[in-house]
Short mmCIF file of C-alpha atoms in Angstrom, two decimals:
data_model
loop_
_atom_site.label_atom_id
_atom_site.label_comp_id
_atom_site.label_asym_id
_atom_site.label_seq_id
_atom_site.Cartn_x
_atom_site.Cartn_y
_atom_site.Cartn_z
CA UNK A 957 0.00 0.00 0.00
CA UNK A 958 2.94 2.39 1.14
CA UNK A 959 5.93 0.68 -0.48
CA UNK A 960 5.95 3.23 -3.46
CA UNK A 961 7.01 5.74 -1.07
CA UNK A 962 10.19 3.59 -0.39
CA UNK A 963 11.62 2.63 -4.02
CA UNK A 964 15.16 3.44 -3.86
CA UNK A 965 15.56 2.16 -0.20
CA UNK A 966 13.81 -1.04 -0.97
CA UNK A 967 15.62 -1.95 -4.40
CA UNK A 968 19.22 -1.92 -1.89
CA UNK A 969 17.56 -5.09 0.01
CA UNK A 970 15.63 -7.07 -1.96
CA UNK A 971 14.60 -10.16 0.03
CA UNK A 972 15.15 -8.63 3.19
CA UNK A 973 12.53 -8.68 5.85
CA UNK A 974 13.65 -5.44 7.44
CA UNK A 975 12.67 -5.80 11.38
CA UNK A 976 14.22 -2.75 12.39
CA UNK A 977 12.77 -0.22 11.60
CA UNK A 978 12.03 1.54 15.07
CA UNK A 979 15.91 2.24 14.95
CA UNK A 980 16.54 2.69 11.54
CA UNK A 981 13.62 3.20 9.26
CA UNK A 982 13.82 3.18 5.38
CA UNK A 983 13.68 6.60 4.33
CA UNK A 984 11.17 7.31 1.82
CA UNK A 985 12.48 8.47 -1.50
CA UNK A 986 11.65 12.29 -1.17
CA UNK A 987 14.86 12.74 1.24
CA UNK A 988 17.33 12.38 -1.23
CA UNK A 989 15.73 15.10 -3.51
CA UNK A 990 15.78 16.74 -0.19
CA UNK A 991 19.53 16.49 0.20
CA UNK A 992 20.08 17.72 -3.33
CA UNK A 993 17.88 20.75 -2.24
CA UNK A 994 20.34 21.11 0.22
CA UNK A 995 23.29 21.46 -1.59
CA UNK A 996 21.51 23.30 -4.18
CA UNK A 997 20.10 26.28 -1.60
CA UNK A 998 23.94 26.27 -0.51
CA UNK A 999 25.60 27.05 -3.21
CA UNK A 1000 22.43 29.33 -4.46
CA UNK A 1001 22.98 31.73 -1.11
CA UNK A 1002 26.50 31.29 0.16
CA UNK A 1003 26.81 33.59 2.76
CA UNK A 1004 23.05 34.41 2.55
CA UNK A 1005 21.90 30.66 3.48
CA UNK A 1006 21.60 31.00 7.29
CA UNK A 1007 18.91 34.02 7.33
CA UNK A 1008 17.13 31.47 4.21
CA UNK A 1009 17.14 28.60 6.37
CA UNK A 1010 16.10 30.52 9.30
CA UNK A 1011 13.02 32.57 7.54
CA UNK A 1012 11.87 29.16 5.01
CA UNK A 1013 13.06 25.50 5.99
CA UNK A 1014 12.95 25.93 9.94
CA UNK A 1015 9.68 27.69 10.62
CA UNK A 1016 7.76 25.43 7.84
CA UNK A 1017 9.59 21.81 9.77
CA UNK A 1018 8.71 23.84 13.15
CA UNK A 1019 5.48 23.79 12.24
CA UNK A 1020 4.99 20.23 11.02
CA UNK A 1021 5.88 19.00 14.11
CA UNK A 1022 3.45 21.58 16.21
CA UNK A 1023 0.84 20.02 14.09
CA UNK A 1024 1.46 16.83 14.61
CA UNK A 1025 1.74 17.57 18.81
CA UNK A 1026 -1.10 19.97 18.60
CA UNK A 1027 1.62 22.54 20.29
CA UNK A 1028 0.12 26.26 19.90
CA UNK A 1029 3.66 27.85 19.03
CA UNK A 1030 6.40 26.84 16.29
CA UNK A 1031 8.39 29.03 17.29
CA UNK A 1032 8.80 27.31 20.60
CA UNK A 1033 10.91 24.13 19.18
CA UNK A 1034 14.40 23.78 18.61
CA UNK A 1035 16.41 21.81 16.43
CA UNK A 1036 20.36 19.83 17.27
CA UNK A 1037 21.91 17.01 15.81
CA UNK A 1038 20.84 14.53 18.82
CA UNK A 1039 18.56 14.72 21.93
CA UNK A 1040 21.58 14.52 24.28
CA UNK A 1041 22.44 17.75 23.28
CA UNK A 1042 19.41 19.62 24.20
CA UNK A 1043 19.08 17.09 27.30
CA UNK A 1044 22.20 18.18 28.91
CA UNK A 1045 21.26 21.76 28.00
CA UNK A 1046 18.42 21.32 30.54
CA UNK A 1047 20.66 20.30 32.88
CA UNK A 1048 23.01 23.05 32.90
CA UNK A 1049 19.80 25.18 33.51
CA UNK A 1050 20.67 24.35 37.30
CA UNK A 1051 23.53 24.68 39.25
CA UNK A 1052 25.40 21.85 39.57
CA UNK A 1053 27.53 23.11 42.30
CA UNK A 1054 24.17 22.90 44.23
CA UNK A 1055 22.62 19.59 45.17
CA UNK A 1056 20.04 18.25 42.45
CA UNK A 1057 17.42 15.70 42.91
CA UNK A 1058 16.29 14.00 39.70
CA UNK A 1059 13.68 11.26 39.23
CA UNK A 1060 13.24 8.84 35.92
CA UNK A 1061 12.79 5.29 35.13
CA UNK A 1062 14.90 2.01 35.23
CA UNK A 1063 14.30 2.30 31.31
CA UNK A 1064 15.38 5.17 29.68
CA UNK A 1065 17.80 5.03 26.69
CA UNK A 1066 21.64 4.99 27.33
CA UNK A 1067 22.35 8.11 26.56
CA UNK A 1068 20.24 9.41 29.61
CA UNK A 1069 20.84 6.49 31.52
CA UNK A 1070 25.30 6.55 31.35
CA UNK A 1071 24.80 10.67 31.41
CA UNK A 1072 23.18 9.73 34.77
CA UNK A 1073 25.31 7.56 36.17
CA UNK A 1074 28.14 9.88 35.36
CA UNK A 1075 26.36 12.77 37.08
CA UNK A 1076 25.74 10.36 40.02
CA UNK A 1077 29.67 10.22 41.06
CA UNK A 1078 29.54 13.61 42.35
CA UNK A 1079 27.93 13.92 45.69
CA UNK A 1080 25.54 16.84 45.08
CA UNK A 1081 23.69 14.79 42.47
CA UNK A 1082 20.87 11.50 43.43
CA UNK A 1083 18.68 10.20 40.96
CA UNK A 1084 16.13 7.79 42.02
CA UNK A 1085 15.17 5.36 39.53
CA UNK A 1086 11.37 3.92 39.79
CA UNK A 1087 11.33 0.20 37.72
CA UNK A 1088 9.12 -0.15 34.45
CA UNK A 1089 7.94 -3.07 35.30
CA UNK A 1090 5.29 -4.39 36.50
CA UNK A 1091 3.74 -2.06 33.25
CA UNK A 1092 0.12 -2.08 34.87
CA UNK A 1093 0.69 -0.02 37.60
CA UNK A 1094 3.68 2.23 36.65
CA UNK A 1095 2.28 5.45 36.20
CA UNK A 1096 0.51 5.30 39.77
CA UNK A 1097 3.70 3.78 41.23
CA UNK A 1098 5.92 6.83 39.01
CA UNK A 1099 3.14 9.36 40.50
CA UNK A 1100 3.38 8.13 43.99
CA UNK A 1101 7.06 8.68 43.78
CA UNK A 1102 6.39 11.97 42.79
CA UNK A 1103 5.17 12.74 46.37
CA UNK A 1104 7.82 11.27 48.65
CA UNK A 1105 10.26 13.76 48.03
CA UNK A 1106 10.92 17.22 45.92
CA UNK A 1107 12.16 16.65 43.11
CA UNK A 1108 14.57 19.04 40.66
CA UNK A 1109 14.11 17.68 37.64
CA UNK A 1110 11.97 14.71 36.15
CA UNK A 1111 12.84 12.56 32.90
CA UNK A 1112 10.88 9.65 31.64
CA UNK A 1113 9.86 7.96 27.96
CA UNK A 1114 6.75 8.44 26.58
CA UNK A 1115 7.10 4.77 25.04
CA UNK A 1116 10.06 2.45 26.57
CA UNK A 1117 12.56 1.58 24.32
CA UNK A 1118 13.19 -1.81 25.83
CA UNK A 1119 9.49 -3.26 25.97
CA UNK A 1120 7.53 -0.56 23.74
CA UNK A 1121 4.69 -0.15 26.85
CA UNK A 1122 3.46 3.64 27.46
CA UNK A 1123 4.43 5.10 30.45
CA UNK A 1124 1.04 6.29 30.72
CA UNK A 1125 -1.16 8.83 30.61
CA UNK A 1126 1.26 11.77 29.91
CA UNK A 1127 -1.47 14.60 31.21
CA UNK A 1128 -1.91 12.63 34.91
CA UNK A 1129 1.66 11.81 35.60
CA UNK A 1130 2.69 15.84 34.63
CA UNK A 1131 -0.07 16.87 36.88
CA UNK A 1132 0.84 14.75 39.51
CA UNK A 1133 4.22 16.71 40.21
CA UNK A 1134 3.79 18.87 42.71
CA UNK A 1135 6.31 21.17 42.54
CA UNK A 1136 5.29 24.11 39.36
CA UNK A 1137 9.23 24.87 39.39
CA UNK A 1138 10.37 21.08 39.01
CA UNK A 1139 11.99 20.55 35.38
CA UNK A 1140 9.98 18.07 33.37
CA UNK A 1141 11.20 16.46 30.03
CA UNK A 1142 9.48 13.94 28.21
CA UNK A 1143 11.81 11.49 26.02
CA UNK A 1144 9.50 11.03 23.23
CA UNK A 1145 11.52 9.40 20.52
CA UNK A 1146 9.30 5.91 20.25
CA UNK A 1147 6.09 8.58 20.06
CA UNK A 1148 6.63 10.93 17.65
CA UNK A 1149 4.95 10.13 14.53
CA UNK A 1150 4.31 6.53 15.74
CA UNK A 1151 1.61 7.14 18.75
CA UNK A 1152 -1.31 9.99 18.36
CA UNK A 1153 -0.13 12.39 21.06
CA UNK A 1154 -1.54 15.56 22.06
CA UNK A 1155 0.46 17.93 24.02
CA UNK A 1156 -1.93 21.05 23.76
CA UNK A 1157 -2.74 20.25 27.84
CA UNK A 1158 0.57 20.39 29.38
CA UNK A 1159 2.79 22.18 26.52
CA UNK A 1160 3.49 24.89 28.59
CA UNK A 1161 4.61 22.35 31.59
CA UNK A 1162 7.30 19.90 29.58
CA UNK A 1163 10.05 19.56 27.28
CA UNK A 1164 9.64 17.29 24.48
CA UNK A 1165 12.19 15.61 22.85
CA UNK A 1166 12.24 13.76 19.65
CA UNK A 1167 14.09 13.50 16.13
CA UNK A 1168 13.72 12.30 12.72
CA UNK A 1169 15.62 9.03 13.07
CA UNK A 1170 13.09 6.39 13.33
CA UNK A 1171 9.22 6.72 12.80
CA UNK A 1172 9.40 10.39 11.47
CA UNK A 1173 11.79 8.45 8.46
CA UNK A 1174 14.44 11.37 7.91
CA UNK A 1175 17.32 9.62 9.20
CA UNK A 1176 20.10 10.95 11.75
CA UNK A 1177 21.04 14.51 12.61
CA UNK A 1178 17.27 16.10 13.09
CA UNK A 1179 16.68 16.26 16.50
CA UNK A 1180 14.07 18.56 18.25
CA UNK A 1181 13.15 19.89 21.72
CA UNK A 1182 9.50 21.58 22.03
CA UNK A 1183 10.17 24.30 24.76
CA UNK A 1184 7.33 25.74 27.09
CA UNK A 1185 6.08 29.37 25.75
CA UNK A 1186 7.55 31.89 28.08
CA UNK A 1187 10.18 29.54 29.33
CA UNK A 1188 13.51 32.29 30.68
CA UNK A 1189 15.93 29.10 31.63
CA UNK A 1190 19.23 29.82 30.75
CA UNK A 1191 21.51 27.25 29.89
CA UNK A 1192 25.06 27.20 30.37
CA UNK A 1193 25.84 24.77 27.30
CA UNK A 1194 25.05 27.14 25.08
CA UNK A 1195 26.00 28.39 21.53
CA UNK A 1196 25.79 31.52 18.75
CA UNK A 1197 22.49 30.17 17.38
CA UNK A 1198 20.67 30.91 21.23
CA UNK A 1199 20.84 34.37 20.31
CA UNK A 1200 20.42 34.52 16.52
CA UNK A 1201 17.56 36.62 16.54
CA UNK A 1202 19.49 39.35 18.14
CA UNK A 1203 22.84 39.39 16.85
CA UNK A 1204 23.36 42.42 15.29
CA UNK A 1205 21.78 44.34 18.44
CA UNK A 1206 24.73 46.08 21.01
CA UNK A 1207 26.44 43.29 23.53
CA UNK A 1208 24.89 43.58 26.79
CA UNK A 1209 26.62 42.70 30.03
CA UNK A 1210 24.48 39.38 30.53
CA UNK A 1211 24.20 36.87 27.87
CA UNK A 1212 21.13 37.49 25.87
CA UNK A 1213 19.29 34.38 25.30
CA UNK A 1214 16.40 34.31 22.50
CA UNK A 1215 12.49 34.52 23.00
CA UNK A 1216 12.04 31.48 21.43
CA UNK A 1217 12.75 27.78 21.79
CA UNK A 1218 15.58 28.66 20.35
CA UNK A 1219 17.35 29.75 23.32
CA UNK A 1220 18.37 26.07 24.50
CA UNK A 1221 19.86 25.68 20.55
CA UNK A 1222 23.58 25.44 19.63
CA UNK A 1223 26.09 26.33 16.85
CA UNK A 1224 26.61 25.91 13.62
CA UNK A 1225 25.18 22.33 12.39
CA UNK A 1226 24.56 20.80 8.69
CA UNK A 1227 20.84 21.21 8.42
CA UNK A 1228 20.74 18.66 5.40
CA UNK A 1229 18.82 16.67 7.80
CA UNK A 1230 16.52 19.37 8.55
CA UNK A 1231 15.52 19.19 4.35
CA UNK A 1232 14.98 15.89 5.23
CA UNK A 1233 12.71 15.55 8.03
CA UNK A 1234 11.09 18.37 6.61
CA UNK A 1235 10.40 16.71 2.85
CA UNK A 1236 9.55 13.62 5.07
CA UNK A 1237 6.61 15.42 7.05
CA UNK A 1238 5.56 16.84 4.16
CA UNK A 1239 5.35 13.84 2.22
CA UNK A 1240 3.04 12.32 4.95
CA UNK A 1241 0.90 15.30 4.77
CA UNK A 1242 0.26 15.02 1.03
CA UNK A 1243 -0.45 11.54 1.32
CA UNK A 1244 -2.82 12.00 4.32
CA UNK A 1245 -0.43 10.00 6.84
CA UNK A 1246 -1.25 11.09 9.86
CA UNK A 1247 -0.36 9.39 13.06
CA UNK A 1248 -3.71 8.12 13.60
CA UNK A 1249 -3.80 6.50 10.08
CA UNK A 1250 -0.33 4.98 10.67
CA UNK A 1251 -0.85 3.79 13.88
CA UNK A 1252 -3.85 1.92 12.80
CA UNK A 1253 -1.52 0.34 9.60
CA UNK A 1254 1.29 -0.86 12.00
CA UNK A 1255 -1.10 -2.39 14.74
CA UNK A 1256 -2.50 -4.42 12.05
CA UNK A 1257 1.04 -5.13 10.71
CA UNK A 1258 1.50 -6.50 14.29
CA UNK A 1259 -1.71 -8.70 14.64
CA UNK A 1260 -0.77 -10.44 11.35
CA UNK A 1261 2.82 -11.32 11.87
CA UNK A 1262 2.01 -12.97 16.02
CA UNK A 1263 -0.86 -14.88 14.46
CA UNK A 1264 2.22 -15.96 11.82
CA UNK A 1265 4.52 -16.67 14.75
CA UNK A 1266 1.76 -18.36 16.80
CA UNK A 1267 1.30 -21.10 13.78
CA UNK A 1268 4.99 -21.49 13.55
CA UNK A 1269 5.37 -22.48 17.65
CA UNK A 1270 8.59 -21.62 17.73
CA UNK A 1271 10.56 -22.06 21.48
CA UNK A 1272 11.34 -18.55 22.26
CA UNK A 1273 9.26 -16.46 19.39
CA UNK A 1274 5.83 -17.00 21.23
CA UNK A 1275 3.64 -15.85 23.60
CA UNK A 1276 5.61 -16.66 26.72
CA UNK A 1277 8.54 -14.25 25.99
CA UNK A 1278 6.56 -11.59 24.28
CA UNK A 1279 6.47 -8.39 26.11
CA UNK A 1280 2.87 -7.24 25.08
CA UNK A 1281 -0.49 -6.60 26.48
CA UNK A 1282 -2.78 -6.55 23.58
CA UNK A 1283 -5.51 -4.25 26.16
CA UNK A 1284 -2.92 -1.60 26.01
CA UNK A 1285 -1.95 0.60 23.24
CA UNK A 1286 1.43 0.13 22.36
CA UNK A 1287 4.87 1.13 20.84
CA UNK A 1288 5.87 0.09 17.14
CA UNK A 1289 7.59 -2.76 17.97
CA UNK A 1290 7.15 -6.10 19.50
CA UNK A 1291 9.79 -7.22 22.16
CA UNK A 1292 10.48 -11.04 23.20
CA UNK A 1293 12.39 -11.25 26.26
CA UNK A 1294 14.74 -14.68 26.00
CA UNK A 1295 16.54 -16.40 28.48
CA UNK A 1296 19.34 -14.84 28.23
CA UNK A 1297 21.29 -12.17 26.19
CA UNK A 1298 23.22 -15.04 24.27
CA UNK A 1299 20.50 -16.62 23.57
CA UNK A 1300 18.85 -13.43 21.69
CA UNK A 1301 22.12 -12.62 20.05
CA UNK A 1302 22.78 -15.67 18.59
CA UNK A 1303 18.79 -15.93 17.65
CA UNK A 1304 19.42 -12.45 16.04
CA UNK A 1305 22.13 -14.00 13.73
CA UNK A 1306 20.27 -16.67 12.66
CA UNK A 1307 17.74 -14.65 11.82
CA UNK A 1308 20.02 -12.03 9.39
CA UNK A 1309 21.63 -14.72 8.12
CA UNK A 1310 18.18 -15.49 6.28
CA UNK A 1311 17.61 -12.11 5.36
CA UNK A 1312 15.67 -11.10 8.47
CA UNK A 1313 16.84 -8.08 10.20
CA UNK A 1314 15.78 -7.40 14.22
CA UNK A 1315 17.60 -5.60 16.99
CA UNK A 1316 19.14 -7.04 20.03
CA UNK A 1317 19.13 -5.30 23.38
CA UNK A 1318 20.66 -7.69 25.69
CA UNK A 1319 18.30 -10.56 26.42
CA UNK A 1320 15.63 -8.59 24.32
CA UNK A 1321 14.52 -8.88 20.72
CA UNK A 1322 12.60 -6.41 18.92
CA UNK A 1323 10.77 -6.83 16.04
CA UNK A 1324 9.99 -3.45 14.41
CA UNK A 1325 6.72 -2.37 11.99
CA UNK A 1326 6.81 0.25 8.85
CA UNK A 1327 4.85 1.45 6.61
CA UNK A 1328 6.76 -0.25 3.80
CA UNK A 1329 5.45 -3.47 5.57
CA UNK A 1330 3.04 -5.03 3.10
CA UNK A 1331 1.54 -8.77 2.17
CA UNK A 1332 2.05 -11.88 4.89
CA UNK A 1333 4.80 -12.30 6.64
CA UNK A 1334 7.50 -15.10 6.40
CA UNK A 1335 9.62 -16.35 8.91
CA UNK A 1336 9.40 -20.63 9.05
CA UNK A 1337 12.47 -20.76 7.18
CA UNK A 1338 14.35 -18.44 8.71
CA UNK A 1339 13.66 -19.90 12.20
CA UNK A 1340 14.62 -23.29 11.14
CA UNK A 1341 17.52 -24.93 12.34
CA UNK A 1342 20.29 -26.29 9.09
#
């Protein structure tokens, strides 16, 4: 149905069951014209290119992704090359020579979870870590932690990276923090573009951060925060591009910081990928792909390949191991916890070495859905034993 969208990607692996693509995702064939429009607006303005991409390709992506949030200001999102940049931004909004309390989740990706641990060996910093599972009751168990102490800052996934389950409801658990000063940033990387969200409630409460690398399909390098409106946090890690807007006015004796969302952004970047997450959006717009319409495609992508895997029987691919609660809306991807991690890497190789490709995290194996996903699945070969 979709696959059209995909030609140039798809004609590199033919045969190839691609299974990953809630880390890497085929990009559809609109970024590369995207990257020549790139290099094309480059040489076209020179000089000239920065105030063009400023005043054309960044307020048109800003808004995109507003849309798709139902955020009330562009303006209010910022753009780096990954979301640990703008995450550690937020955290030199305090001062770390003063004792900070954070609270997040035994799950969060490793970027947050080795930038904790590092900020952990000094004294002055605790963070207090609330386990995913059991799923069912995490955001009342995440909420009641909320109570027990005050808190500095608060990080968590909208959807896990390690099991695909929700948090939860991302309205109650923002509401539930008691503290109106305490920092709140939502990873939402396994959300954005993958699982209708609607931030119009609490937009003025949270940070958001996503990118373009997996379900928004415009590859590495696009990364976004979406800032609250008023927000006058000043970060220490900061760069040129904070204060774009007012560059040419006289230096004052504090470092001006912009109005925008653009106050927690950097320095110079290549904003190739910016042309493509922004031809990507676009190309789901004129093809009426919004998240609610692909949401619906990849849960049906997922109810056909487990009734597929339930006829096969297969020792570790089954029911037992899956990580899934079919009366819970859920990530786009399926996860089978094995015995152990060997066991899921060496299941992983036998799987690629038949033209299936999934993604091992330790004793986990994920199975990921796209829109380039069409026809019945395959797999009773590739899980046989030669």
């Amino acid at each position: 149905m979709y696959s059209h969208l995909y030609k140039r990607f798809l004609s590199h692996h033919k045969g190839i069951q691609h299974f990953s693509s809630h880390s890497h995702h085929y990009w559809p064939d609109v970024t590369r014209e995207a990257m020549l429009e790139y290099w094309d607006d480059c040489a076209k303005y020179v000089d000239n290119k920065w105030p063009h991409f400023f005043q054309h390709k960044l307020p048109e992506t800003q808004t995109f992704i507003a849309n798709t949030l139902n955020l009330s200001n562009p303006k209010q999102i910022v753009f780096a090359p990954n979301t640990h940049e703008l995450l550690f931004r937020l955290i030199s909004c305090f001062d770390l020579r003063k004792p900070l309390r954070i609270l997040s989740t035994d799950s969060e990706f490793h970027s947050f979870q080795r930038q904790a641990m590092r900020l952990e060996e000094w004294d002055s910093i605790s963070v207090t870590y609330v386990p995913q599972d059991p799923i069912e009751s995490f955001e009342s168990r995440f909420c009641e932690a909320l109570q027990e102490q005050a808190f500095d800052m608060v990080f968590f996934s909208h959807v896990f990276f390690n099991s695909g389950h929700l948090s939860g409801n991302l309205t109650n658990i923002v509401n539930a923090v008691p503290n109106p000063q305490t920092l709140i940033a939502v990873d939402g990387y396994h959300g954005f573009m993958a699982i209708p969200t609607d931030l119009a409630s609490i937009e003025n409460r949270i940070f958001y951060l996503s990118g373009g690398y997996k379900y928004a399909q415009g590859g590495e390098g696009c990364c976004f925060m979406a800032v609250p409106n008023h927000c006058q946090l000043r970060p220490l890690y900061t760069g040129w591009f904070a204060e774009f807007d007012a560059l040419e006015s006289s230096r004052a004796e504090e470092v001006p910081y912009s109005d925008t969302g653009f106050r927690f952004a950097g320095a110079t970047l290549d904003l190739s990928p910016v042309y493509r997450l922004h031809a990507s959006l676009n190309l789901f717009k004129q093809e009426g792909l919004t998240v609610n319409v692909i949401h619906a495609y990849i849960k049906d992508r997922q109810r056909l390949f487990l009734e597929h895997l339930e006829q096969l029987e297969h020792p570790y691919l089954n029911r037992t191991h899956l990580i899934y609660n079919s009366d819970r809306d859920h990530g786009h991807f399926l996860t089978y916890r094995l015995p152990t991690a060997q066991i899921a890497s060496n299941l992983q190789a036998q799987l690629e070495a038949k033209g299936v490709l999934t993604d091992c995290r330790g004793d986990r194996l994920r199975f990921g859905f796209g829109l380039y996903h069409e026809g019945e699945y395959d797999l009773e070969m590739a899980l046989k034993n030669d």
